[in-house]
PDB file of N, CA and C in Angstrom:
ATOM      1  N   MET A 116      84.286  71.191  62.314  1.00  0.00           N
ATOM      2  CA  MET A 116      83.772  69.834  62.313  1.00  0.00           C
ATOM      3  C   MET A 116      84.882  68.904  61.846  1.00  0.00           C
ATOM      4  N   ASN A 117      85.167  67.885  62.587  1.00  0.00           N
ATOM      5  CA  ASN A 117      86.209  66.944  62.250  1.00  0.00           C
ATOM      6  C   ASN A 117      85.568  65.670  61.721  1.00  0.00           C
ATOM      7  N   THR A 118      85.160  65.702  60.458  1.00  0.00           N
ATOM      8  CA  THR A 118      84.436  64.584  59.856  1.00  0.00           C
ATOM      9  C   THR A 118      85.312  63.348  59.745  1.00  0.00           C
ATOM     10  N   GLY A 119      86.572  63.541  59.361  1.00  0.00           N
ATOM     11  CA  GLY A 119      87.452  62.412  59.125  1.00  0.00           C
ATOM     12  C   GLY A 119      87.718  61.568  60.352  1.00  0.00           C
ATOM     13  N   ALA A 120      87.561  62.119  61.538  1.00  0.00           N
ATOM     14  CA  ALA A 120      87.871  61.379  62.754  1.00  0.00           C
ATOM     15  C   ALA A 120      86.850  60.294  63.050  1.00  0.00           C
ATOM     16  N   SER A 121      85.619  60.443  62.627  1.00  0.00           N
ATOM     17  CA  SER A 121      84.580  59.497  63.020  1.00  0.00           C
ATOM     18  C   SER A 121      84.038  58.660  61.866  1.00  0.00           C
ATOM     19  N   TRP A 122      84.440  58.904  60.663  1.00  0.00           N
ATOM     20  CA  TRP A 122      83.825  58.182  59.549  1.00  0.00           C
ATOM     21  C   TRP A 122      84.114  56.698  59.603  1.00  0.00           C
ATOM     22  N   THR A 123      85.262  56.301  60.138  1.00  0.00           N
ATOM     23  CA  THR A 123      85.586  54.874  60.179  1.00  0.00           C
ATOM     24  C   THR A 123      84.685  54.116  61.143  1.00  0.00           C
ATOM     25  N   THR A 124      84.166  54.795  62.148  1.00  0.00           N
ATOM     26  CA  THR A 124      83.228  54.118  63.051  1.00  0.00           C
ATOM     27  C   THR A 124      81.862  53.959  62.403  1.00  0.00           C
ATOM     28  N   LEU A 125      81.565  54.809  61.412  1.00  0.00           N
ATOM     29  CA  LEU A 125      80.276  54.726  60.722  1.00  0.00           C
ATOM     30  C   LEU A 125      80.300  53.723  59.583  1.00  0.00           C
ATOM     31  N   ALA A 126      81.454  53.551  58.954  1.00  0.00           N
ATOM     32  CA  ALA A 126      81.560  52.630  57.820  1.00  0.00           C
ATOM     33  C   ALA A 126      82.250  51.358  58.288  1.00  0.00           C
ATOM     34  N   PRO A 127      81.528  50.248  58.290  1.00  0.00           N
ATOM     35  CA  PRO A 127      82.157  48.999  58.702  1.00  0.00           C
ATOM     36  C   PRO A 127      83.187  48.544  57.662  1.00  0.00           C
ATOM     37  N   VAL A 128      83.900  47.491  57.954  1.00  0.00           N
ATOM     38  CA  VAL A 128      84.834  46.932  56.985  1.00  0.00           C
ATOM     39  C   VAL A 128      84.066  46.637  55.702  1.00  0.00           C
ATOM     40  N   SER A 129      84.623  47.023  54.580  1.00  0.00           N
ATOM     41  CA  SER A 129      84.006  46.903  53.255  1.00  0.00           C
ATOM     42  C   SER A 129      82.759  47.779  53.116  1.00  0.00           C
ATOM     43  N   GLY A 130      82.579  48.770  53.978  1.00  0.00           N
ATOM     44  CA  GLY A 130      81.415  49.651  53.926  1.00  0.00           C
ATOM     45  C   GLY A 130      81.740  50.988  53.274  1.00  0.00           C
ATOM     46  N   THR A 131      80.715  51.811  53.144  1.00  0.00           N
ATOM     47  CA  THR A 131      80.846  53.127  52.532  1.00  0.00           C
ATOM     48  C   THR A 131      80.259  54.178  53.456  1.00  0.00           C
ATOM     49  N   ALA A 132      80.984  55.258  53.665  1.00  0.00           N
ATOM     50  CA  ALA A 132      80.480  56.416  54.408  1.00  0.00           C
ATOM     51  C   ALA A 132      80.194  57.516  53.400  1.00  0.00           C
ATOM     52  N   THR A 133      79.068  58.199  53.561  1.00  0.00           N
ATOM     53  CA  THR A 133      78.690  59.275  52.656  1.00  0.00           C
ATOM     54  C   THR A 133      78.576  60.573  53.433  1.00  0.00           C
ATOM     55  N   ILE A 134      79.309  61.586  52.978  1.00  0.00           N
ATOM     56  CA  ILE A 134      79.174  62.934  53.521  1.00  0.00           C
ATOM     57  C   ILE A 134      78.137  63.624  52.651  1.00  0.00           C
ATOM     58  N   PHE A 135      77.061  64.114  53.269  1.00  0.00           N
ATOM     59  CA  PHE A 135      76.020  64.762  52.477  1.00  0.00           C
ATOM     60  C   PHE A 135      75.821  66.186  52.957  1.00  0.00           C
ATOM     61  N   GLY A 136      75.299  66.994  52.050  1.00  0.00           N
ATOM     62  CA  GLY A 136      75.112  68.410  52.345  1.00  0.00           C
ATOM     63  C   GLY A 136      76.258  69.226  51.776  1.00  0.00           C
ATOM     64  N   MET A 137      76.166  70.504  52.010  1.00  0.00           N
ATOM     65  CA  MET A 137      77.174  71.408  51.476  1.00  0.00           C
ATOM     66  C   MET A 137      78.284  71.613  52.501  1.00  0.00           C
ATOM     67  N   VAL A 138      79.490  71.250  52.140  1.00  0.00           N
ATOM     68  CA  VAL A 138      80.660  71.522  52.968  1.00  0.00           C
ATOM     69  C   VAL A 138      81.125  72.925  52.590  1.00  0.00           C
ATOM     70  N   PRO A 139      81.367  73.792  53.558  1.00  0.00           N
ATOM     71  CA  PRO A 139      81.783  75.159  53.226  1.00  0.00           C
ATOM     72  C   PRO A 139      83.002  75.169  52.304  1.00  0.00           C
ATOM     73  N   PHE A 140      82.980  76.058  51.324  1.00  0.00           N
ATOM     74  CA  PHE A 140      84.075  76.163  50.363  1.00  0.00           C
ATOM     75  C   PHE A 140      85.393  76.378  51.101  1.00  0.00           C
ATOM     76  N   GLY A 141      86.402  75.657  50.713  1.00  0.00           N
ATOM     77  CA  GLY A 141      87.715  75.795  51.324  1.00  0.00           C
ATOM     78  C   GLY A 141      87.940  74.906  52.525  1.00  0.00           C
ATOM     79  N   THR A 142      86.896  74.196  52.969  1.00  0.00           N
ATOM     80  CA  THR A 142      87.033  73.308  54.117  1.00  0.00           C
ATOM     81  C   THR A 142      87.788  72.052  53.695  1.00  0.00           C
ATOM     82  N   LYS A 143      88.793  71.688  54.445  1.00  0.00           N
ATOM     83  CA  LYS A 143      89.574  70.486  54.154  1.00  0.00           C
ATOM     84  C   LYS A 143      89.202  69.404  55.145  1.00  0.00           C
ATOM     85  N   ILE A 144      89.151  68.192  54.656  1.00  0.00           N
ATOM     86  CA  ILE A 144      88.845  67.043  55.497  1.00  0.00           C
ATOM     87  C   ILE A 144      90.074  66.147  55.501  1.00  0.00           C
ATOM     88  N   GLU A 145      90.571  65.829  56.659  1.00  0.00           N
ATOM     89  CA  GLU A 145      91.768  65.001  56.783  1.00  0.00           C
ATOM     90  C   GLU A 145      91.377  63.550  57.003  1.00  0.00           C
ATOM     91  N   LEU A 146      91.989  62.658  56.246  1.00  0.00           N
ATOM     92  CA  LEU A 146      91.727  61.230  56.351  1.00  0.00           C
ATOM     93  C   LEU A 146      93.050  60.495  56.522  1.00  0.00           C
ATOM     94  N   HIS A 147      93.028  59.391  57.209  1.00  0.00           N
ATOM     95  CA  HIS A 147      94.218  58.570  57.392  1.00  0.00           C
ATOM     96  C   HIS A 147      94.195  57.431  56.384  1.00  0.00           C
ATOM     97  N   GLY A 148      95.291  57.248  55.690  1.00  0.00           N
ATOM     98  CA  GLY A 148      95.386  56.217  54.658  1.00  0.00           C
ATOM     99  C   GLY A 148      95.128  54.821  55.179  1.00  0.00           C
ATOM    100  N   PHE A 149      95.536  54.543  56.402  1.00  0.00           N
ATOM    101  CA  PHE A 149      95.346  53.210  56.979  1.00  0.00           C
ATOM    102  C   PHE A 149      93.872  52.811  57.010  1.00  0.00           C
ATOM    103  N   ASP A 150      92.987  53.784  57.185  1.00  0.00           N
ATOM    104  CA  ASP A 150      91.551  53.486  57.274  1.00  0.00           C
ATOM    105  C   ASP A 150      90.989  52.891  55.995  1.00  0.00           C
ATOM    106  N   PHE A 151      91.678  53.090  54.872  1.00  0.00           N
ATOM    107  CA  PHE A 151      91.190  52.567  53.596  1.00  0.00           C
ATOM    108  C   PHE A 151      91.671  51.142  53.328  1.00  0.00           C
ATOM    109  N   LEU A 152      92.552  50.619  54.165  1.00  0.00           N
ATOM    110  CA  LEU A 152      93.120  49.296  53.928  1.00  0.00           C
ATOM    111  C   LEU A 152      92.137  48.167  54.176  1.00  0.00           C
ATOM    112  N   ARG A 153      91.014  48.470  54.781  1.00  0.00           N
ATOM    113  CA  ARG A 153      90.012  47.434  55.075  1.00  0.00           C
ATOM    114  C   ARG A 153      88.807  47.574  54.148  1.00  0.00           C
ATOM    115  N   ASP A 154      89.067  48.011  52.928  1.00  0.00           N
ATOM    116  CA  ASP A 154      88.046  48.138  51.878  1.00  0.00           C
ATOM    117  C   ASP A 154      86.927  49.111  52.222  1.00  0.00           C
ATOM    118  N   ARG A 155      87.238  50.133  52.981  1.00  0.00           N
ATOM    119  CA  ARG A 155      86.250  51.174  53.261  1.00  0.00           C
ATOM    120  C   ARG A 155      86.277  52.204  52.137  1.00  0.00           C
ATOM    121  N   LYS A 156      85.139  52.839  51.930  1.00  0.00           N
ATOM    122  CA  LYS A 156      85.030  53.882  50.905  1.00  0.00           C
ATOM    123  C   LYS A 156      84.391  55.112  51.536  1.00  0.00           C
ATOM    124  N   ILE A 157      84.724  56.274  51.000  1.00  0.00           N
ATOM    125  CA  ILE A 157      84.082  57.515  51.420  1.00  0.00           C
ATOM    126  C   ILE A 157      83.642  58.239  50.159  1.00  0.00           C
ATOM    127  N   GLN A 158      82.451  58.793  50.212  1.00  0.00           N
ATOM    128  CA  GLN A 158      81.911  59.524  49.065  1.00  0.00           C
ATOM    129  C   GLN A 158      81.158  60.744  49.562  1.00  0.00           C
ATOM    130  N   GLY A 159      80.838  61.642  48.662  1.00  0.00           N
ATOM    131  CA  GLY A 159      80.101  62.839  49.034  1.00  0.00           C
ATOM    132  C   GLY A 159      78.962  63.106  48.068  1.00  0.00           C
ATOM    133  N   THR A 160      77.950  63.795  48.566  1.00  0.00           N
ATOM    134  CA  THR A 160      76.828  64.195  47.736  1.00  0.00           C
ATOM    135  C   THR A 160      76.216  65.461  48.320  1.00  0.00           C
ATOM    136  N   SER A 161      75.751  66.338  47.452  1.00  0.00           N
ATOM    137  CA  SER A 161      75.119  67.557  47.957  1.00  0.00           C
ATOM    138  C   SER A 161      73.601  67.468  47.887  1.00  0.00           C
ATOM    139  N   MET A 162      73.084  66.695  46.949  1.00  0.00           N
ATOM    140  CA  MET A 162      71.635  66.597  46.818  1.00  0.00           C
ATOM    141  C   MET A 162      71.181  65.143  46.702  1.00  0.00           C
ATOM    142  N   GLY A 163      71.955  64.231  47.213  1.00  0.00           N
ATOM    143  CA  GLY A 163      71.550  62.833  47.233  1.00  0.00           C
ATOM    144  C   GLY A 163      71.433  62.186  45.874  1.00  0.00           C
ATOM    145  N   GLY A 164      72.194  62.643  44.911  1.00  0.00           N
ATOM    146  CA  GLY A 164      72.117  62.061  43.585  1.00  0.00           C
ATOM    147  C   GLY A 164      70.914  62.545  42.792  1.00  0.00           C
ATOM    148  N   ASN A 165      70.367  63.686  43.165  1.00  0.00           N
ATOM    149  CA  ASN A 165      69.210  64.261  42.491  1.00  0.00           C
ATOM    150  C   ASN A 165      69.535  64.546  41.024  1.00  0.00           C
ATOM    151  N   ARG A 166      68.669  64.099  40.140  1.00  0.00           N
ATOM    152  CA  ARG A 166      68.747  64.452  38.722  1.00  0.00           C
ATOM    153  C   ARG A 166      67.757  65.605  38.524  1.00  0.00           C
ATOM    154  N   PHE A 167      68.229  66.820  38.754  1.00  0.00           N
ATOM    155  CA  PHE A 167      67.367  67.985  38.876  1.00  0.00           C
ATOM    156  C   PHE A 167      66.388  68.135  37.712  1.00  0.00           C
ATOM    157  N   ARG A 168      66.849  68.019  36.485  1.00  0.00           N
ATOM    158  CA  ARG A 168      65.969  68.218  35.315  1.00  0.00           C
ATOM    159  C   ARG A 168      64.890  67.151  35.203  1.00  0.00           C
ATOM    160  N   VAL A 169      65.111  65.997  35.753  1.00  0.00           N
ATOM    161  CA  VAL A 169      64.128  64.916  35.712  1.00  0.00           C
ATOM    162  C   VAL A 169      63.285  64.910  36.990  1.00  0.00           C
ATOM    163  N   ASP A 170      63.970  65.006  38.129  1.00  0.00           N
ATOM    164  CA  ASP A 170      63.290  64.847  39.414  1.00  0.00           C
ATOM    165  C   ASP A 170      62.401  66.022  39.796  1.00  0.00           C
ATOM    166  N   MET A 171      62.851  67.245  39.558  1.00  0.00           N
ATOM    167  CA  MET A 171      62.065  68.406  39.994  1.00  0.00           C
ATOM    168  C   MET A 171      60.706  68.503  39.291  1.00  0.00           C
ATOM    169  N   PRO A 172      60.637  68.372  37.969  1.00  0.00           N
ATOM    170  CA  PRO A 172      59.300  68.391  37.346  1.00  0.00           C
ATOM    171  C   PRO A 172      58.392  67.284  37.865  1.00  0.00           C
ATOM    172  N   ARG A 173      58.961  66.107  38.123  1.00  0.00           N
ATOM    173  CA  ARG A 173      58.166  64.992  38.649  1.00  0.00           C
ATOM    174  C   ARG A 173      57.656  65.307  40.058  1.00  0.00           C
ATOM    175  N   LEU A 174      58.525  65.846  40.906  1.00  0.00           N
ATOM    176  CA  LEU A 174      58.112  66.189  42.269  1.00  0.00           C
ATOM    177  C   LEU A 174      57.073  67.305  42.269  1.00  0.00           C
ATOM    178  N   LEU A 175      57.250  68.298  41.407  1.00  0.00           N
ATOM    179  CA  LEU A 175      56.257  69.376  41.313  1.00  0.00           C
ATOM    180  C   LEU A 175      54.910  68.842  40.849  1.00  0.00           C
ATOM    181  N   SER A 176      54.931  67.933  39.913  1.00  0.00           N
ATOM    182  CA  SER A 176      53.687  67.326  39.434  1.00  0.00           C
ATOM    183  C   SER A 176      52.983  66.572  40.565  1.00  0.00           C
ATOM    184  N   LEU A 177      53.729  65.808  41.333  1.00  0.00           N
ATOM    185  CA  LEU A 177      53.139  65.085  42.459  1.00  0.00           C
ATOM    186  C   LEU A 177      52.568  66.053  43.494  1.00  0.00           C
ATOM    187  N   TRP A 178      53.260  67.160  43.731  1.00  0.00           N
ATOM    188  CA  TRP A 178      52.779  68.162  44.687  1.00  0.00           C
ATOM    189  C   TRP A 178      51.476  68.795  44.193  1.00  0.00           C
ATOM    190  N   ARG A 179      51.439  69.144  42.909  1.00  0.00           N
ATOM    191  CA  ARG A 179      50.225  69.762  42.345  1.00  0.00           C
ATOM    192  C   ARG A 179      49.032  68.815  42.393  1.00  0.00           C
ATOM    193  N   GLN A 180      49.289  67.518  42.274  1.00  0.00           N
ATOM    194  CA  GLN A 180      48.222  66.516  42.345  1.00  0.00           C
ATOM    195  C   GLN A 180      47.781  66.244  43.788  1.00  0.00           C
ATOM    196  N   GLY A 181      48.506  66.802  44.753  1.00  0.00           N
ATOM    197  CA  GLY A 181      48.195  66.556  46.151  1.00  0.00           C
ATOM    198  C   GLY A 181      48.749  65.243  46.676  1.00  0.00           C
ATOM    199  N   ARG A 182      49.607  64.599  45.881  1.00  0.00           N
ATOM    200  CA  ARG A 182      50.175  63.315  46.280  1.00  0.00           C
ATOM    201  C   ARG A 182      51.491  63.459  47.036  1.00  0.00           C
ATOM    202  N   LEU A 183      52.059  64.658  47.029  1.00  0.00           N
ATOM    203  CA  LEU A 183      53.294  64.924  47.762  1.00  0.00           C
ATOM    204  C   LEU A 183      53.026  66.094  48.700  1.00  0.00           C
ATOM    205  N   LYS A 184      52.987  65.818  49.969  1.00  0.00           N
ATOM    206  CA  LYS A 184      52.650  66.828  50.983  1.00  0.00           C
ATOM    207  C   LYS A 184      53.918  67.563  51.402  1.00  0.00           C
ATOM    208  N   LEU A 185      54.053  68.818  51.005  1.00  0.00           N
ATOM    209  CA  LEU A 185      55.232  69.607  51.332  1.00  0.00           C
ATOM    210  C   LEU A 185      54.930  70.813  52.208  1.00  0.00           C
ATOM    211  N   ASP A 186      53.710  71.314  52.147  1.00  0.00           N
ATOM    212  CA  ASP A 186      53.383  72.562  52.825  1.00  0.00           C
ATOM    213  C   ASP A 186      53.637  72.514  54.329  1.00  0.00           C
ATOM    214  N   HIS A 187      53.441  71.365  54.946  1.00  0.00           N
ATOM    215  CA  HIS A 187      53.663  71.259  56.391  1.00  0.00           C
ATOM    216  C   HIS A 187      55.153  71.310  56.759  1.00  0.00           C
ATOM    217  N   LEU A 188      56.037  71.202  55.763  1.00  0.00           N
ATOM    218  CA  LEU A 188      57.474  71.275  56.024  1.00  0.00           C
ATOM    219  C   LEU A 188      57.994  72.710  56.078  1.00  0.00           C
ATOM    220  N   LEU A 189      57.175  73.669  55.619  1.00  0.00           N
ATOM    221  CA  LEU A 189      57.607  75.065  55.579  1.00  0.00           C
ATOM    222  C   LEU A 189      57.549  75.696  56.964  1.00  0.00           C
ATOM    223  N   SER A 190      58.594  76.433  57.288  1.00  0.00           N
ATOM    224  CA  SER A 190      58.584  77.163  58.556  1.00  0.00           C
ATOM    225  C   SER A 190      58.207  78.620  58.341  1.00  0.00           C
ATOM    226  N   GLY A 191      58.149  79.054  57.088  1.00  0.00           N
ATOM    227  CA  GLY A 191      57.776  80.437  56.813  1.00  0.00           C
ATOM    228  C   GLY A 191      57.775  80.735  55.329  1.00  0.00           C
ATOM    229  N   ARG A 192      57.281  81.912  54.996  1.00  0.00           N
ATOM    230  CA  ARG A 192      57.233  82.388  53.615  1.00  0.00           C
ATOM    231  C   ARG A 192      57.823  83.781  53.570  1.00  0.00           C
ATOM    232  N   LEU A 193      58.544  84.079  52.495  1.00  0.00           N
ATOM    233  CA  LEU A 193      59.179  85.385  52.304  1.00  0.00           C
ATOM    234  C   LEU A 193      58.833  85.948  50.944  1.00  0.00           C
ATOM    235  N   LYS A 194      58.698  87.240  50.858  1.00  0.00           N
ATOM    236  CA  LYS A 194      58.636  87.917  49.566  1.00  0.00           C
ATOM    237  C   LYS A 194      60.079  88.094  49.107  1.00  0.00           C
ATOM    238  N   LEU A 195      60.281  88.229  47.812  1.00  0.00           N
ATOM    239  CA  LEU A 195      61.637  88.381  47.290  1.00  0.00           C
ATOM    240  C   LEU A 195      62.335  89.585  47.912  1.00  0.00           C
ATOM    241  N   GLY A 196      61.592  90.634  48.192  1.00  0.00           N
ATOM    242  CA  GLY A 196      62.176  91.826  48.811  1.00  0.00           C
ATOM    243  C   GLY A 196      62.643  91.608  50.243  1.00  0.00           C
ATOM    244  N   GLU A 197      62.255  90.494  50.850  1.00  0.00           N
ATOM    245  CA  GLU A 197      62.641  90.178  52.228  1.00  0.00           C
ATOM    246  C   GLU A 197      63.802  89.176  52.288  1.00  0.00           C
ATOM    247  N   ILE A 198      64.468  88.984  51.165  1.00  0.00           N
ATOM    248  CA  ILE A 198      65.491  87.943  51.078  1.00  0.00           C
ATOM    249  C   ILE A 198      66.631  88.152  52.078  1.00  0.00           C
ATOM    250  N   ASN A 199      67.018  89.415  52.316  1.00  0.00           N
ATOM    251  CA  ASN A 199      68.105  89.666  53.279  1.00  0.00           C
ATOM    252  C   ASN A 199      67.706  89.252  54.688  1.00  0.00           C
ATOM    253  N   GLU A 200      66.450  89.493  55.048  1.00  0.00           N
ATOM    254  CA  GLU A 200      65.959  89.044  56.344  1.00  0.00           C
ATOM    255  C   GLU A 200      65.968  87.517  56.415  1.00  0.00           C
ATOM    256  N   GLY A 201      65.668  86.880  55.283  1.00  0.00           N
ATOM    257  CA  GLY A 201      65.692  85.420  55.228  1.00  0.00           C
ATOM    258  C   GLY A 201      67.082  84.863  55.465  1.00  0.00           C
ATOM    259  N   PHE A 202      68.091  85.498  54.860  1.00  0.00           N
ATOM    260  CA  PHE A 202      69.466  85.053  55.081  1.00  0.00           C
ATOM    261  C   PHE A 202      69.887  85.271  56.529  1.00  0.00           C
ATOM    262  N   ALA A 203      69.473  86.378  57.108  1.00  0.00           N
ATOM    263  CA  ALA A 203      69.781  86.647  58.516  1.00  0.00           C
ATOM    264  C   ALA A 203      69.146  85.578  59.409  1.00  0.00           C
ATOM    265  N   ALA A 204      67.911  85.192  59.081  1.00  0.00           N
ATOM    266  CA  ALA A 204      67.230  84.164  59.866  1.00  0.00           C
ATOM    267  C   ALA A 204      67.944  82.812  59.730  1.00  0.00           C
ATOM    268  N   LEU A 205      68.467  82.513  58.525  1.00  0.00           N
ATOM    269  CA  LEU A 205      69.181  81.255  58.340  1.00  0.00           C
ATOM    270  C   LEU A 205      70.417  81.184  59.229  1.00  0.00           C
ATOM    271  N   LYS A 206      71.097  82.304  59.367  1.00  0.00           N
ATOM    272  CA  LYS A 206      72.298  82.326  60.210  1.00  0.00           C
ATOM    273  C   LYS A 206      71.955  82.072  61.675  1.00  0.00           C
ATOM    274  N   SER A 207      70.739  82.421  62.074  1.00  0.00           N
ATOM    275  CA  SER A 207      70.327  82.183  63.461  1.00  0.00           C
ATOM    276  C   SER A 207      69.860  80.754  63.670  1.00  0.00           C
ATOM    277  N   ALA A 208      69.737  80.003  62.588  1.00  0.00           N
ATOM    278  CA  ALA A 208      69.282  78.605  62.612  1.00  0.00           C
ATOM    279  C   ALA A 208      67.833  78.472  63.069  1.00  0.00           C
ATOM    280  N   ALA A 209      67.062  79.557  63.031  1.00  0.00           N
ATOM    281  CA  ALA A 209      65.662  79.505  63.444  1.00  0.00           C
ATOM    282  C   ALA A 209      64.774  78.785  62.419  1.00  0.00           C
ATOM    283  N   PRO A 210      64.796  79.181  61.148  1.00  0.00           N
ATOM    284  CA  PRO A 210      63.894  78.513  60.207  1.00  0.00           C
ATOM    285  C   PRO A 210      64.485  77.195  59.713  1.00  0.00           C
ATOM    286  N   VAL A 211      63.611  76.307  59.362  1.00  0.00           N
ATOM    287  CA  VAL A 211      64.066  75.060  58.758  1.00  0.00           C
ATOM    288  C   VAL A 211      64.009  75.210  57.244  1.00  0.00           C
ATOM    289  N   ARG A 212      62.839  75.540  56.720  1.00  0.00           N
ATOM    290  CA  ARG A 212      62.662  75.740  55.277  1.00  0.00           C
ATOM    291  C   ARG A 212      61.716  76.910  55.058  1.00  0.00           C
ATOM    292  N   GLN A 213      62.163  77.869  54.257  1.00  0.00           N
ATOM    293  CA  GLN A 213      61.325  79.004  53.929  1.00  0.00           C
ATOM    294  C   GLN A 213      61.064  79.032  52.435  1.00  0.00           C
ATOM    295  N   LEU A 214      59.861  79.401  52.064  1.00  0.00           N
ATOM    296  CA  LEU A 214      59.479  79.519  50.675  1.00  0.00           C
ATOM    297  C   LEU A 214      59.643  80.969  50.249  1.00  0.00           C
ATOM    298  N   ILE A 215      60.303  81.185  49.112  1.00  0.00           N
ATOM    299  CA  ILE A 215      60.497  82.550  48.587  1.00  0.00           C
ATOM    300  C   ILE A 215      59.483  82.764  47.478  1.00  0.00           C
ATOM    301  N   ASP A 216      58.666  83.796  47.620  1.00  0.00           N
ATOM    302  CA  ASP A 216      57.667  84.182  46.627  1.00  0.00           C
ATOM    303  C   ASP A 216      58.336  85.147  45.654  1.00  0.00           C
ATOM    304  N   PHE A 217      58.659  84.674  44.463  1.00  0.00           N
ATOM    305  CA  PHE A 217      59.330  85.514  43.470  1.00  0.00           C
ATOM    306  C   PHE A 217      58.376  86.445  42.752  1.00  0.00           C
ATOM    307  N   GLY A 218      57.072  86.295  42.980  1.00  0.00           N
ATOM    308  CA  GLY A 218      56.095  87.116  42.305  1.00  0.00           C
ATOM    309  C   GLY A 218      55.807  88.428  43.006  1.00  0.00           C
ATOM    310  N   GLY A 219      56.223  88.621  44.205  1.00  0.00           N
ATOM    311  CA  GLY A 219      55.829  89.849  44.883  1.00  0.00           C
ATOM    312  C   GLY A 219      56.805  90.242  45.876  1.00  0.00           C
TER     313      GLY A 219
END
């Protein structure tokens, strides 16, 4: 993936481009210095600025109250013993989100 080639088209003059998600370890992104002369910025985030210790308990509470609908986003459920099959499925890009049952 050549991220650096297209970021300037996404970030207008004085704009900011954000790379989100996990970039594979060791992946290098090449940028041209000239692109920064027009007050453009580039930043990265893996979880959108999530404050895990604060946000996760709040989201779980909303889910338990029925105010946050998440179940329809699941593409499948796995037992912990099926974790290797889950990783294999991820490589095939078939599932979107799978829930891992750590209890069984």
